[in-house]
Every structure is written in C-alpha cells, then in structure tokens.
PDB file of C-alpha atoms and ligand atoms in Angstrom:
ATOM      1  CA  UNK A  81     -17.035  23.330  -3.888  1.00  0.00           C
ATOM      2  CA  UNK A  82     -18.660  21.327  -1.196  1.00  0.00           C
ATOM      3  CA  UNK A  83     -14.992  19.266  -0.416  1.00  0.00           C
ATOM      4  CA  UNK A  84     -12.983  22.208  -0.389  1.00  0.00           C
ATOM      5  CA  UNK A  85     -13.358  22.250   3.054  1.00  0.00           C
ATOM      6  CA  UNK A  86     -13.333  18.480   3.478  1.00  0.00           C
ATOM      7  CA  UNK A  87      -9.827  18.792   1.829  1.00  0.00           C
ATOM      8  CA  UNK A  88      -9.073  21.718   4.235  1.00  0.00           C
ATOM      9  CA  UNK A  89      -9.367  19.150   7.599  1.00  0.00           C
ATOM     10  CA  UNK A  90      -7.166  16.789   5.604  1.00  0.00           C
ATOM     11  CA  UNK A  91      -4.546  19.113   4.801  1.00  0.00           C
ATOM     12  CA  UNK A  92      -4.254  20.066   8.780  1.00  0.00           C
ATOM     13  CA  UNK A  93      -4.842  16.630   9.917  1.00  0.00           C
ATOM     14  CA  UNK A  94      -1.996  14.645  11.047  1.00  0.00           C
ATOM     15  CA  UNK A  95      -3.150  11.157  11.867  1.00  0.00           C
ATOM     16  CA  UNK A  96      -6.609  10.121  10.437  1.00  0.00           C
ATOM     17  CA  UNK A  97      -8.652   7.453  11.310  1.00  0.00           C
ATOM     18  CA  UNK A  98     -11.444   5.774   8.729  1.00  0.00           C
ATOM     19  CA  UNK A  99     -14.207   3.900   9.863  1.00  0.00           C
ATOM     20  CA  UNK A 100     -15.666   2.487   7.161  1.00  0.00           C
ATOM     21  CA  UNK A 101     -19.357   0.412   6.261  1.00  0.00           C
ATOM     22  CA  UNK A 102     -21.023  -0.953   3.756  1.00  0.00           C
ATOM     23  CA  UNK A 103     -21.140   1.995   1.956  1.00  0.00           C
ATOM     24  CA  UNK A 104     -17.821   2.246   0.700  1.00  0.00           C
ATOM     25  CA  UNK A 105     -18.422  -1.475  -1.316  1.00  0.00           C
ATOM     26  CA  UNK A 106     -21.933  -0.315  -2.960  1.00  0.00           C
ATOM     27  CA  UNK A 107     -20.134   1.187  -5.750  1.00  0.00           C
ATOM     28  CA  UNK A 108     -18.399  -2.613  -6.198  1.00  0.00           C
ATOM     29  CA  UNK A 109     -21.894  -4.056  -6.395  1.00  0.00           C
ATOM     30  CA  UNK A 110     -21.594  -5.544  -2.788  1.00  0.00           C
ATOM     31  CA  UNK A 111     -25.460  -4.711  -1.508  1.00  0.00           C
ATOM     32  CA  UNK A 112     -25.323  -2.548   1.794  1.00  0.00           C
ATOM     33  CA  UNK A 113     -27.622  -4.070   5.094  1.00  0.00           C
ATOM     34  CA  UNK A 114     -30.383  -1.498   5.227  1.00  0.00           C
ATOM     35  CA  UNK A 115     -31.030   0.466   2.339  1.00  0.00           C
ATOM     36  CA  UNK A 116     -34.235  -0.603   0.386  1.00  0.00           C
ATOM     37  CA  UNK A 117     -34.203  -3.920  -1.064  1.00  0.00           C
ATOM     38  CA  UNK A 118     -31.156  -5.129   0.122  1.00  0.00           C
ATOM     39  CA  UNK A 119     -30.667  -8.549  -0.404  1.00  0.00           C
ATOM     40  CA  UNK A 120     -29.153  -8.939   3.130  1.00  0.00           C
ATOM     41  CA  UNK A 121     -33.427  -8.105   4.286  1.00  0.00           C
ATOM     42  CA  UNK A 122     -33.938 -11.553   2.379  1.00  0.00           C
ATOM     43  CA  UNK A 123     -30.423 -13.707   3.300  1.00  0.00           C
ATOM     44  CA  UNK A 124     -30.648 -12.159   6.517  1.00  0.00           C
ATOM     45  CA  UNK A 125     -27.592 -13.384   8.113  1.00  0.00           C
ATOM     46  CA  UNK A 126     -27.948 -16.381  11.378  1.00  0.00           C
ATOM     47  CA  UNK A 127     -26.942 -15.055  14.725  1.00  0.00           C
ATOM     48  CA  UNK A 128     -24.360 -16.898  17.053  1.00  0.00           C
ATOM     49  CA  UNK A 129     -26.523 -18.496  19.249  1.00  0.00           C
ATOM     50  CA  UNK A 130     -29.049 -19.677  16.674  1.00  0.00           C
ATOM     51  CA  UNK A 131     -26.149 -20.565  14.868  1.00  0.00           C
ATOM     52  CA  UNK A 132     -24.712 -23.074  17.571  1.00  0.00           C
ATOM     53  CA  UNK A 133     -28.433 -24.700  17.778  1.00  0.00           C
ATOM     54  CA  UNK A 134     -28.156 -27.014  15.599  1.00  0.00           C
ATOM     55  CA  UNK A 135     -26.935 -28.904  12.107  1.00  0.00           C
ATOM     56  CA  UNK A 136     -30.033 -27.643   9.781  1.00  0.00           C
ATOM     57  CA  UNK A 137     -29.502 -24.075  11.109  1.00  0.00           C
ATOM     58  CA  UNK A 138     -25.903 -23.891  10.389  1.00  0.00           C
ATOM     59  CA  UNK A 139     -26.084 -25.697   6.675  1.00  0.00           C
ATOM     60  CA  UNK A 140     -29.237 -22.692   6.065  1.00  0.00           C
ATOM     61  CA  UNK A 141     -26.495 -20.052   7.480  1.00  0.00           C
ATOM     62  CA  UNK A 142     -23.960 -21.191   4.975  1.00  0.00           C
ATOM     63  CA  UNK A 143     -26.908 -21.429   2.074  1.00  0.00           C
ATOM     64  CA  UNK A 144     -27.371 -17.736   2.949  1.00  0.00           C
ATOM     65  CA  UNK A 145     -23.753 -17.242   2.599  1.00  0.00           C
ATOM     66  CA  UNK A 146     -22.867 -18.415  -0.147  1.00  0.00           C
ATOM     67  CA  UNK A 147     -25.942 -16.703  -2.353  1.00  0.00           C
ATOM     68  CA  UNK A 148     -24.876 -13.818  -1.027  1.00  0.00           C
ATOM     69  CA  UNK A 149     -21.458 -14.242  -1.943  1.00  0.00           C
ATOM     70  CA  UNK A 150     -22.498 -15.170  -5.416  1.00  0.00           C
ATOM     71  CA  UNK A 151     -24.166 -12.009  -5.727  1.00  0.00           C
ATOM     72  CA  UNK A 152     -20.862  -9.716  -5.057  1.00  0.00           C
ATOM     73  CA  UNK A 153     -18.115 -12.760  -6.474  1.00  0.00           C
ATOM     74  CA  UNK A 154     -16.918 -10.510  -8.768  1.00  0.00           C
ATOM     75  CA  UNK A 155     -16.606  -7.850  -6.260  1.00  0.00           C
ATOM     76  CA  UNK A 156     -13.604  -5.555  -6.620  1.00  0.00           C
ATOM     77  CA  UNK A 157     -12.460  -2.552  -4.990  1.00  0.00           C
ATOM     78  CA  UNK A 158     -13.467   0.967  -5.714  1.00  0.00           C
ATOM     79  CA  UNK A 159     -12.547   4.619  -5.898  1.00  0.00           C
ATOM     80  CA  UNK A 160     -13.221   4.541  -1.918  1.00  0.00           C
ATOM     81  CA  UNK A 161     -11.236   1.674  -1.366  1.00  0.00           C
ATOM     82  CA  UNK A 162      -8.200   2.603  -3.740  1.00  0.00           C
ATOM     83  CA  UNK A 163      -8.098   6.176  -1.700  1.00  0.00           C
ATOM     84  CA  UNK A 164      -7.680   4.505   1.560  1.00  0.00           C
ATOM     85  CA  UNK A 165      -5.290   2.874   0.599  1.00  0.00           C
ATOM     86  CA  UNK A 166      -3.253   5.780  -1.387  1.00  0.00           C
ATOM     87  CA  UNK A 167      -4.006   7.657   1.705  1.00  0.00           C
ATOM     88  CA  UNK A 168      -2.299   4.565   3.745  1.00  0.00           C
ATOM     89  CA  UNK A 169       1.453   5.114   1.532  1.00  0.00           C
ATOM     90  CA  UNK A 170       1.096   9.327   2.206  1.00  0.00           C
ATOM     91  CA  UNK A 171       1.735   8.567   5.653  1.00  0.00           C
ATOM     92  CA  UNK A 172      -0.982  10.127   8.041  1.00  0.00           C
ATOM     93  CA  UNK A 173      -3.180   7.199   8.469  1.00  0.00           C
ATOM     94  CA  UNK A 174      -3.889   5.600  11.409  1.00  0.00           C
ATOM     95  CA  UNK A 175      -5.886   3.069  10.328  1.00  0.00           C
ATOM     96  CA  UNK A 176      -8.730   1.737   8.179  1.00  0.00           C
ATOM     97  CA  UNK A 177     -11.399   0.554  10.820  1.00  0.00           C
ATOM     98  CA  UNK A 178     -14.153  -1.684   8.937  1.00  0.00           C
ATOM     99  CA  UNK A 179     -17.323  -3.309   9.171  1.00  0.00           C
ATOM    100  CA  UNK A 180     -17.294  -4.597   5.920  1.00  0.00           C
ATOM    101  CA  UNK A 181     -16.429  -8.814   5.735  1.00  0.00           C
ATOM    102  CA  UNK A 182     -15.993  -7.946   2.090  1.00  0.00           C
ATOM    103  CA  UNK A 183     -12.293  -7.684   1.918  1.00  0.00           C
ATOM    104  CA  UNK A 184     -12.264  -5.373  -0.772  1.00  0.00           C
ATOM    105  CA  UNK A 185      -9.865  -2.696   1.765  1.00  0.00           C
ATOM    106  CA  UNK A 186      -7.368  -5.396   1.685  1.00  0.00           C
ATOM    107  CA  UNK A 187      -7.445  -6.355  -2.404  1.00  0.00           C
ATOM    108  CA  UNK A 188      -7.249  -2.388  -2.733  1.00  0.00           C
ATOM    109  CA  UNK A 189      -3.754  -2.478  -1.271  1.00  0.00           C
ATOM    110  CA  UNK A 190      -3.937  -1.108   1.835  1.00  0.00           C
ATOM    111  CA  UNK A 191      -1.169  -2.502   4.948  1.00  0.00           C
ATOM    112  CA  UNK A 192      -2.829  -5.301   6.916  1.00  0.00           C
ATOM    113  CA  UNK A 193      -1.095  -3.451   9.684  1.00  0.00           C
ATOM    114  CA  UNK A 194      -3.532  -0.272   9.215  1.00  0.00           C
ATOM    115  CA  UNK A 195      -6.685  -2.412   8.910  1.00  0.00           C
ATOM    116  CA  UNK A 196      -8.896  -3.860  11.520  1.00  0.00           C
ATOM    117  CA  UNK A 197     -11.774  -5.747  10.509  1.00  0.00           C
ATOM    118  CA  UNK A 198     -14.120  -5.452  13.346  1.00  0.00           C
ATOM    119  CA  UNK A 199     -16.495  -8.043  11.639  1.00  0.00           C
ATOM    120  CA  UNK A 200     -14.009 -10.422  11.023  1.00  0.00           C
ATOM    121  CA  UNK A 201     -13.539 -11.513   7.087  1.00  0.00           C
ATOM    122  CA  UNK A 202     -15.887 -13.281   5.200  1.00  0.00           C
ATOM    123  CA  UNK A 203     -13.455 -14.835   2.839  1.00  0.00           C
ATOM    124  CA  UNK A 204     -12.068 -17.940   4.650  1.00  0.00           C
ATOM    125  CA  UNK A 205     -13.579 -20.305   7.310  1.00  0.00           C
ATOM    126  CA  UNK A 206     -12.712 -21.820  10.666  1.00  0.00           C
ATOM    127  CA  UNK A 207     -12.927 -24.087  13.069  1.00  0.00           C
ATOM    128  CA  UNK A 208     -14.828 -22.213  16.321  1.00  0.00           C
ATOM    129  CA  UNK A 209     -12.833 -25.383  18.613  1.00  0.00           C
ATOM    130  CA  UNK A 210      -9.759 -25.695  17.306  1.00  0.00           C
ATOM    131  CA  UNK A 211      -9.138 -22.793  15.211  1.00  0.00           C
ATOM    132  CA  UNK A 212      -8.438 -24.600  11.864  1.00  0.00           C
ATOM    133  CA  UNK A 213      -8.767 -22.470   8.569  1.00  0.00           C
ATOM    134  CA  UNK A 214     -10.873 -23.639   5.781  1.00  0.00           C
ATOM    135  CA  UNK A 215     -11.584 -22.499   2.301  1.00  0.00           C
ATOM    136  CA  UNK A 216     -14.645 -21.969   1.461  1.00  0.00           C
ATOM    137  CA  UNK A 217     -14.880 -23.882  -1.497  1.00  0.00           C
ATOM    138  CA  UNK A 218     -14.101 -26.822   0.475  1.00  0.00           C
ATOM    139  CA  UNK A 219     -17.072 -26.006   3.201  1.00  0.00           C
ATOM    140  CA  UNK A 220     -19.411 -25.419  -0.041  1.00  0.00           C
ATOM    141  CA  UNK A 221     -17.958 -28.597  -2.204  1.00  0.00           C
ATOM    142  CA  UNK A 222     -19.566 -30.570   0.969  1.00  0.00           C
ATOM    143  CA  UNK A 223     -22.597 -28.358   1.616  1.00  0.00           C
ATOM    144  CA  UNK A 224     -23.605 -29.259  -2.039  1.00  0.00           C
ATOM    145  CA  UNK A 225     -22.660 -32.585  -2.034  1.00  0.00           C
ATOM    146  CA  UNK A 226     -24.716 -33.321   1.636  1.00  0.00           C
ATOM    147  CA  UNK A 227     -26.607 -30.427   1.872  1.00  0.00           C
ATOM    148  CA  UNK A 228     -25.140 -30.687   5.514  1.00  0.00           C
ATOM    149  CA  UNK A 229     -22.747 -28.353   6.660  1.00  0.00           C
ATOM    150  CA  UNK A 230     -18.924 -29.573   7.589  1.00  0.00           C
ATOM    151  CA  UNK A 231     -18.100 -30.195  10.805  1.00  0.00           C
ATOM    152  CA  UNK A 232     -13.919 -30.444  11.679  1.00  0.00           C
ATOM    153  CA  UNK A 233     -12.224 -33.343  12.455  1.00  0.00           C
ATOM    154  CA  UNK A 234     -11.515 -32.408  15.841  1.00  0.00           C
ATOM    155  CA  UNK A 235     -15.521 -32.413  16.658  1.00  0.00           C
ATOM    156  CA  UNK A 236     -15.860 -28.361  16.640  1.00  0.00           C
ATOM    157  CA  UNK A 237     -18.046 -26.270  13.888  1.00  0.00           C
ATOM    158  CA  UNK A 238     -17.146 -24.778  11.344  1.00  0.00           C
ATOM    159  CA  UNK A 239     -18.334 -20.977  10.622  1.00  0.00           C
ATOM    160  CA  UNK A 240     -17.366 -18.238   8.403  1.00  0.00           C
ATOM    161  CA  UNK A 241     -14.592 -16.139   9.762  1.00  0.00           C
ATOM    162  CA  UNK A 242     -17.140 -13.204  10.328  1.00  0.00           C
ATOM    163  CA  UNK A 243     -18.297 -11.974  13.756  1.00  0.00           C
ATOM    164  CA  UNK A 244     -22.440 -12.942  13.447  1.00  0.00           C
ATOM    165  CA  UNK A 245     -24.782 -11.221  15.809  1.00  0.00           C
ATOM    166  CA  UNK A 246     -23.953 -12.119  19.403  1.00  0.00           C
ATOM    167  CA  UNK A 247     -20.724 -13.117  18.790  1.00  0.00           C
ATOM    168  CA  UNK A 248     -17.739 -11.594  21.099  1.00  0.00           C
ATOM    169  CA  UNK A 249     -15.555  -9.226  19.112  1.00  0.00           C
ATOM    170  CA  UNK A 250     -11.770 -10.578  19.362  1.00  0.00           C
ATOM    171  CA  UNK A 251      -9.996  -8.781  22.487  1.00  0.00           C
ATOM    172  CA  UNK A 252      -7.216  -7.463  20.475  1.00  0.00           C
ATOM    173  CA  UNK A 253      -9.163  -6.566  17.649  1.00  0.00           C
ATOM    174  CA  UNK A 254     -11.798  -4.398  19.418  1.00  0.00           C
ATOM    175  CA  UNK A 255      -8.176  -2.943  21.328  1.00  0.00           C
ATOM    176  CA  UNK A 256      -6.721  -2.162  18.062  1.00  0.00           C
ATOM    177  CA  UNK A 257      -9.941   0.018  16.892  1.00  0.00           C
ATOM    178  CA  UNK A 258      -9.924   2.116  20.261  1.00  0.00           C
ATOM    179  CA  UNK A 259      -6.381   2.513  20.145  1.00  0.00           C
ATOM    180  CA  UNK A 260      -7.013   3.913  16.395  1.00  0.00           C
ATOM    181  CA  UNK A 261     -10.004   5.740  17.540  1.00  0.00           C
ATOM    182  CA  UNK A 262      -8.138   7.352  20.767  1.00  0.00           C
ATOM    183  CA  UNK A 263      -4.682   8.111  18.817  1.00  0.00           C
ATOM    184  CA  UNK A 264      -6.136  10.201  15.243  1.00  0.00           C
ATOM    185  CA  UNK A 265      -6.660  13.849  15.121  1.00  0.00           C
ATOM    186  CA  UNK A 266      -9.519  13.496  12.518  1.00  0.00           C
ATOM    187  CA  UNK A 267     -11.854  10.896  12.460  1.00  0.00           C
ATOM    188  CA  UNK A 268     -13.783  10.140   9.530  1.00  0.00           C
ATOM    189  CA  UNK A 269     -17.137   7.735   9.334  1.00  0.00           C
ATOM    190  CA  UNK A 270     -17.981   6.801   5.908  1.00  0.00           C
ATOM    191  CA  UNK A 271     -20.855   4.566   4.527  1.00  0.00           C
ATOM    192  CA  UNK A 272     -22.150   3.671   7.529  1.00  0.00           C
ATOM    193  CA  UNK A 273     -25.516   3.653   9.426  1.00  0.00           C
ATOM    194  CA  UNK A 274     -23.730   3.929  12.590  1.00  0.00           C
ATOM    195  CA  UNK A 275     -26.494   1.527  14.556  1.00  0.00           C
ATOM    196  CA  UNK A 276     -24.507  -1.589  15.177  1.00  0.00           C
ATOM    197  CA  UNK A 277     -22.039  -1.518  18.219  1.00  0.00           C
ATOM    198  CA  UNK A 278     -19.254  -1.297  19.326  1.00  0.00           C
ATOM    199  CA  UNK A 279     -18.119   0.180  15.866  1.00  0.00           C
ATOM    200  CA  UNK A 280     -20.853   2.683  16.784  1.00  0.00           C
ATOM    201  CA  UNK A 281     -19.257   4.214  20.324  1.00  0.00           C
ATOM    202  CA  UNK A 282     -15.721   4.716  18.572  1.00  0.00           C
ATOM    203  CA  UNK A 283     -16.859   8.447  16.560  1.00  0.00           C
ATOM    204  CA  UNK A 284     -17.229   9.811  20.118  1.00  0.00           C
ATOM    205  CA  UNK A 285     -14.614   7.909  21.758  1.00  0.00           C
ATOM    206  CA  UNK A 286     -12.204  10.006  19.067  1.00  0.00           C
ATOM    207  CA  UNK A 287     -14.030  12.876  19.928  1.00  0.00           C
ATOM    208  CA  UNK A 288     -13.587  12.489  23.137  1.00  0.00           C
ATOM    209  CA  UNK A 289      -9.642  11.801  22.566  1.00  0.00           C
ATOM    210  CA  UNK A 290      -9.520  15.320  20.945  1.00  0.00           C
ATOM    211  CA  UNK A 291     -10.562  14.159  17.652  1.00  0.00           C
ATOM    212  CA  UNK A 292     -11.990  16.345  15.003  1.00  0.00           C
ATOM    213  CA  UNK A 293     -15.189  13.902  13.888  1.00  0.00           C
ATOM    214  CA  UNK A 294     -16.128  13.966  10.405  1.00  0.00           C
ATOM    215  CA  UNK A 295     -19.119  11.704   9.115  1.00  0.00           C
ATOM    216  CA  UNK A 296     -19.534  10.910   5.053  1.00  0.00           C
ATOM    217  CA  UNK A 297     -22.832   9.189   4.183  1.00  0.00           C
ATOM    218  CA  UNK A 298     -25.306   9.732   1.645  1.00  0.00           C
ATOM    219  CA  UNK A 299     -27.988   9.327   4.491  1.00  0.00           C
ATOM    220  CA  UNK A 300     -28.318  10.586   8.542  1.00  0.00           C
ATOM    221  CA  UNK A 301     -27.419   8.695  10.972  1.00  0.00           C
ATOM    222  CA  UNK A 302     -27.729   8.632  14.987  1.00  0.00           C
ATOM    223  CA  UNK A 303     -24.424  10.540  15.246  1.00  0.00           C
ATOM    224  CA  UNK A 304     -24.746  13.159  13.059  1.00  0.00           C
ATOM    225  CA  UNK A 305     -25.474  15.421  15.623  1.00  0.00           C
ATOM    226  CA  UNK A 306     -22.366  14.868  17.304  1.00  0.00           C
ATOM    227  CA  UNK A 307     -20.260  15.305  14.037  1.00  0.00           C
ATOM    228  CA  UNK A 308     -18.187  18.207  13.764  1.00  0.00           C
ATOM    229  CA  UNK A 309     -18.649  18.316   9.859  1.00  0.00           C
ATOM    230  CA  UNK A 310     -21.223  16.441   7.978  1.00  0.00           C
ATOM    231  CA  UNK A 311     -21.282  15.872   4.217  1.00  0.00           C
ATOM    232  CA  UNK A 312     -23.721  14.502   2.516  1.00  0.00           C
ATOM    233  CA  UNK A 313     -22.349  12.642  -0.265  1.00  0.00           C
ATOM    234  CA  UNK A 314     -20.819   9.284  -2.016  1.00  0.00           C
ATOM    235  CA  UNK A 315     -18.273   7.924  -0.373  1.00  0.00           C
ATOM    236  CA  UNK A 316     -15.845   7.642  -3.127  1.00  0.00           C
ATOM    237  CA  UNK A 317     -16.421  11.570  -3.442  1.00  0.00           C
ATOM    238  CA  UNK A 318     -15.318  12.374   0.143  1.00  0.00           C
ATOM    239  CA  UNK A 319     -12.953   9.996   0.590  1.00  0.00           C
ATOM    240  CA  UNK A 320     -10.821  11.115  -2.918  1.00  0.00           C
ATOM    241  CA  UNK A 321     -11.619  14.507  -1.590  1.00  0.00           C
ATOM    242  CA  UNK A 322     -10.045  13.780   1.511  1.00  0.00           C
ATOM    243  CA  UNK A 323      -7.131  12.140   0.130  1.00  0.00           C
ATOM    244  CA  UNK A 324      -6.501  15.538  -2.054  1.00  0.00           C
ATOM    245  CA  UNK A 325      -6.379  17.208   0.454  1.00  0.00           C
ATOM    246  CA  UNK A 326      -3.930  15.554   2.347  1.00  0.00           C
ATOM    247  CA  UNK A 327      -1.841  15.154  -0.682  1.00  0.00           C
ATOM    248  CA  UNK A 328      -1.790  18.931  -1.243  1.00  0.00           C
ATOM    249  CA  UNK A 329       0.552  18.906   1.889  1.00  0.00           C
ATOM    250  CA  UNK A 330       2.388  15.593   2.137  1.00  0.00           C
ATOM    251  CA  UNK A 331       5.782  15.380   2.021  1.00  0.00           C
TER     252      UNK A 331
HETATM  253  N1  LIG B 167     -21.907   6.529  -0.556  1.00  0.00           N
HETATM  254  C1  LIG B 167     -22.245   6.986   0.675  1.00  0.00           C
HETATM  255  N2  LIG B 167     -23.088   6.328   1.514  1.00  0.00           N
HETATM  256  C2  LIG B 167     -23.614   5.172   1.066  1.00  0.00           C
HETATM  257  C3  LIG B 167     -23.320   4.634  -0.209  1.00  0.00           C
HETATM  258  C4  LIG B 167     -22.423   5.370  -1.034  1.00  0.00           C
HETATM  259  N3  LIG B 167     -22.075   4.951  -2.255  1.00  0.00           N
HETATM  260  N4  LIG B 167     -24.015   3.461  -0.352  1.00  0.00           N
HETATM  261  C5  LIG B 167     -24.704   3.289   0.793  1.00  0.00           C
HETATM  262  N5  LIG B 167     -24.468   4.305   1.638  1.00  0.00           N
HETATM  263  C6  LIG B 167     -24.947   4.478   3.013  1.00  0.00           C
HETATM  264  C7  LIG B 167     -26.358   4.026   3.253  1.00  0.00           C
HETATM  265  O1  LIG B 167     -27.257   5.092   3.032  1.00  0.00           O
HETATM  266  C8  LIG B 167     -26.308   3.627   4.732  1.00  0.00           C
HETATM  267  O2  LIG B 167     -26.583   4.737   5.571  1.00  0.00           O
HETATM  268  O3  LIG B 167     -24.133   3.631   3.800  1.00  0.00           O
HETATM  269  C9  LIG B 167     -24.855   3.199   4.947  1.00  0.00           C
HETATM  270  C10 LIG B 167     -24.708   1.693   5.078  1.00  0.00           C
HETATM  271  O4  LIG B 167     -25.350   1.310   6.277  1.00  0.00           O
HETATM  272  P1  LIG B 167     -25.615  -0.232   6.585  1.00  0.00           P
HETATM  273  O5  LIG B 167     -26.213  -0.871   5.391  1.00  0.00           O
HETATM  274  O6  LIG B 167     -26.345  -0.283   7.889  1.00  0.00           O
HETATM  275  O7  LIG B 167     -24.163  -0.858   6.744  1.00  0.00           O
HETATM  276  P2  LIG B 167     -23.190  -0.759   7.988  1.00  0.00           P
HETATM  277  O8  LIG B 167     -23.333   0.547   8.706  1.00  0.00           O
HETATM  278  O9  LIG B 167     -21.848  -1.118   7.515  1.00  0.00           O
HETATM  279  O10 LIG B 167     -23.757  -1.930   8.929  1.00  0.00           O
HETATM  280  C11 LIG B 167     -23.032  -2.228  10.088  1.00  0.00           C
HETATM  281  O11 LIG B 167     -24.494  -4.115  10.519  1.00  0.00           O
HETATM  282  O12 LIG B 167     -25.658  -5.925   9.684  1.00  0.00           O
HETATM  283  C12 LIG B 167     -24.512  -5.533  10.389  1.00  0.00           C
HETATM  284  O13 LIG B 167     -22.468  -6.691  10.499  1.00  0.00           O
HETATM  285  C13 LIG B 167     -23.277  -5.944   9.635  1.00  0.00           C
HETATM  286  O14 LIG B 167     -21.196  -4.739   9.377  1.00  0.00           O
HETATM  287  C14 LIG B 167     -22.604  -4.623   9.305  1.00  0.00           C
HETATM  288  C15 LIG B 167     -23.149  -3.703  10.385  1.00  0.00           C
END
C-alpha cells in the first residue's frame, strides 16, 4: 500500500510538525488559490499597501471578502482536519503550522497552543491602530448599509484579521513556526503549493534542524526535490495515514 510507509515515518517519529495549505480545506468546499478556476483568480484578494490607499479600495477588499466567505459559510472541517487534531491528543505533535485563514484546524478541535496561523484568521476583524476586534457581521451590516467600509472610532481602519500581501507577519507568530519547524523530527507539508513565503523556507529550515521532510500534495511543487518522501495523494489520505501510523505505537 502506498502509506504503509507513510505510516512507517509516523510510527518512528517523535515530534511532528504539519504545515498545512489550502489543500487540506478543498474537501470542505473552501476553493484552494491556484488550481483551475479558483474563485480566489476572480476575488483576488487586495494587498496591504493598495489596501491602505484609500476608502473605495478597502470597501472593494471587504466586497471580495465577504463573497468569498459566502461561498465556503458552511465550511466545516474534514477528514484532514479531524486527524490533526486526533494526532494533537496522541501526543507527538508539535504543531499545526497553517496558511489557511479558514479556521477549520481550530473548529476540528485541535489545542490553540499547537496551532499557528501564519496568515492570520479570517473570521474576526480589527482595528490596524488600536487593535480593537470586530465581528464581521458588524463590518458587513455597515458595508451594506453604506457601501463604505467601517472605519473605528479611534480614526484607524479596519481589516480582516488575515495577513494580505505585503503585510508583516506578527514577530511571535513567524517565531512560533520556526521554533516548530527547528524542534520536530518529521516534517510534513500537506496541500500546499509551497510558493508563498516565509511558510515556504520552513520544509528546509526542519531539514536543516535534522528533520525528516515529508511533502503530501496531489500536485509538485518547488520543494519536492528537497523532500525526503513524496506522496502523491489527497490530503485526508496521508494525513489519516499518518495518524495510523503513529497510533500503531502511542502509548
Ligand atoms: N489533497 C491534496 N492536495 C490538494 C488537495 C487535496 N484534496 N486540494 C488541493 N490540493 C493542492 C493543490 O494541487 C495545490 O498544489 O493543494 C495546493 C494548494 O496550493 P495553493 O492553492 O497555492 O494554496 P496555498 O499553498 O495554501 O497558498 C499559500 O498563498 O494566496 C496566498 O495567502 C494565500 O495562504 C495562501 C498562500
């Protein structure tokens, strides 16, 4: 069987580390960023800096939001996500690095203490000043009603708690995702294209840590070269692969 030895690295590993993409939501419904007629080529999302430009730019960023959130609303977790966090209460993970703003790794269950969510969280709002949280039904009651976009109280603007392109990657978060990448024994990429950075440099920063690198996609990417083991497969396969194998020897 093509896992058996996908289960093998499990049962020897002693602290994993996941990084996962958008992959590991497809199977929820939640459209990945580059595969053929994603939606995300249409609602592509508003960098940082065009983002800050001005007031019609920022109410068209949160228009492109919120369809996109209406197309994954009833988004929940899947197989993948429900491993990870199984995985999480056997013990031997490190932690759940993710791209994904989807939130589906924390609805699955898994510790907020083994997550980091490189790209921030696309389920709440804040203030980019001040620091205020806002729901988002409150930023899209007023988008609706003004077809403007809400602006704080305090003056600041008001942006979805994601990290957009050319945004700077919170200190401790990025920290947290080394540390994850530099302290596993097996590190495992899963639905990801592996193109955007820094999530990108932490494969070989494992590697380079003594990591055993592992990559699970359905289609190459600019690391597979470096991988130690490559399968080429659904993410829910590998990763409930994965987590037999590790069960086969916890305890
Ligand atoms: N099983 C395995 N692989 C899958 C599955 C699946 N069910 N569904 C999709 N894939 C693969 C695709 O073939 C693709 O290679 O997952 C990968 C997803 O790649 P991207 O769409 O580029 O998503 P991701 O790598 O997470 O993008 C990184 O780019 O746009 C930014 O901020 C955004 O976080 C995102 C970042």
């Amino acid at each position: 069987m093509v896992f058996d030895h996908l289960a093998e690295l499990a049962r020897s590993a002693r602290r994993i580390t996941v990084l996962t993409g958008a992959g590991v939501s497809t199977e929820s419904g939640v459209p990945d960023f580059r595969s053929p007629g994603s939606p995300w080529l249409v609602h592509k999302p508003i960098g940082y800096a065009e983002f800050l430009s001005g007031a019609e730019v920022r109410a068209e960023a949160w228009r492109r939001k919120f369809a996109m959130d209406d197309i994954y609303r009833d988004a929940r977790p899947n197989r993948a996500h429900a491993a990870l966090a199984r995985l999480d209460g056997l013990g031997r993970l490190v932690a759940v690095v993710t791209q994904n703003i989807d939130g589906l790794h924390a609805a699955a269950g898994l510790a907020p203490s083994r997550l980091v969510e490189l790209h921030g969280n696309g389920t709440y709002a804040h203030c980019l000043t001040c620091g205020q949280h806002f729901e988002l039904a409150t930023v899209r009651r007023h988008l609706e009603a003004t077809g403007c976009a809400l602006d704080c109280a305090c003056g600041g603007f008001i942006k979805s708690a994601t990290v957009a392109f050319g945004q700077t990657l919170p200190t401790a978060t990025l920290q947290r995702a080394v540390a994850a990448a530099k302290g596993c024994d097996l590190f495992v990429a899963v639905g990801s294209s592996l193109v955007v950075r820094p999530a990108a440099t932490l494969p070989q920063i494992a590697q380079a840590h003594g990591a055993v690198l592992v990559i699970l996609n359905r289609e190459a990417t600019p690391l597979d070269p470096a991988a130690d083991h490559l399968f080429r497969c659904d993410a829910g396969d590998g990763l409930l692969a994965l987590l037999d194998g590790v069960a086969a020897t916890a305890g």
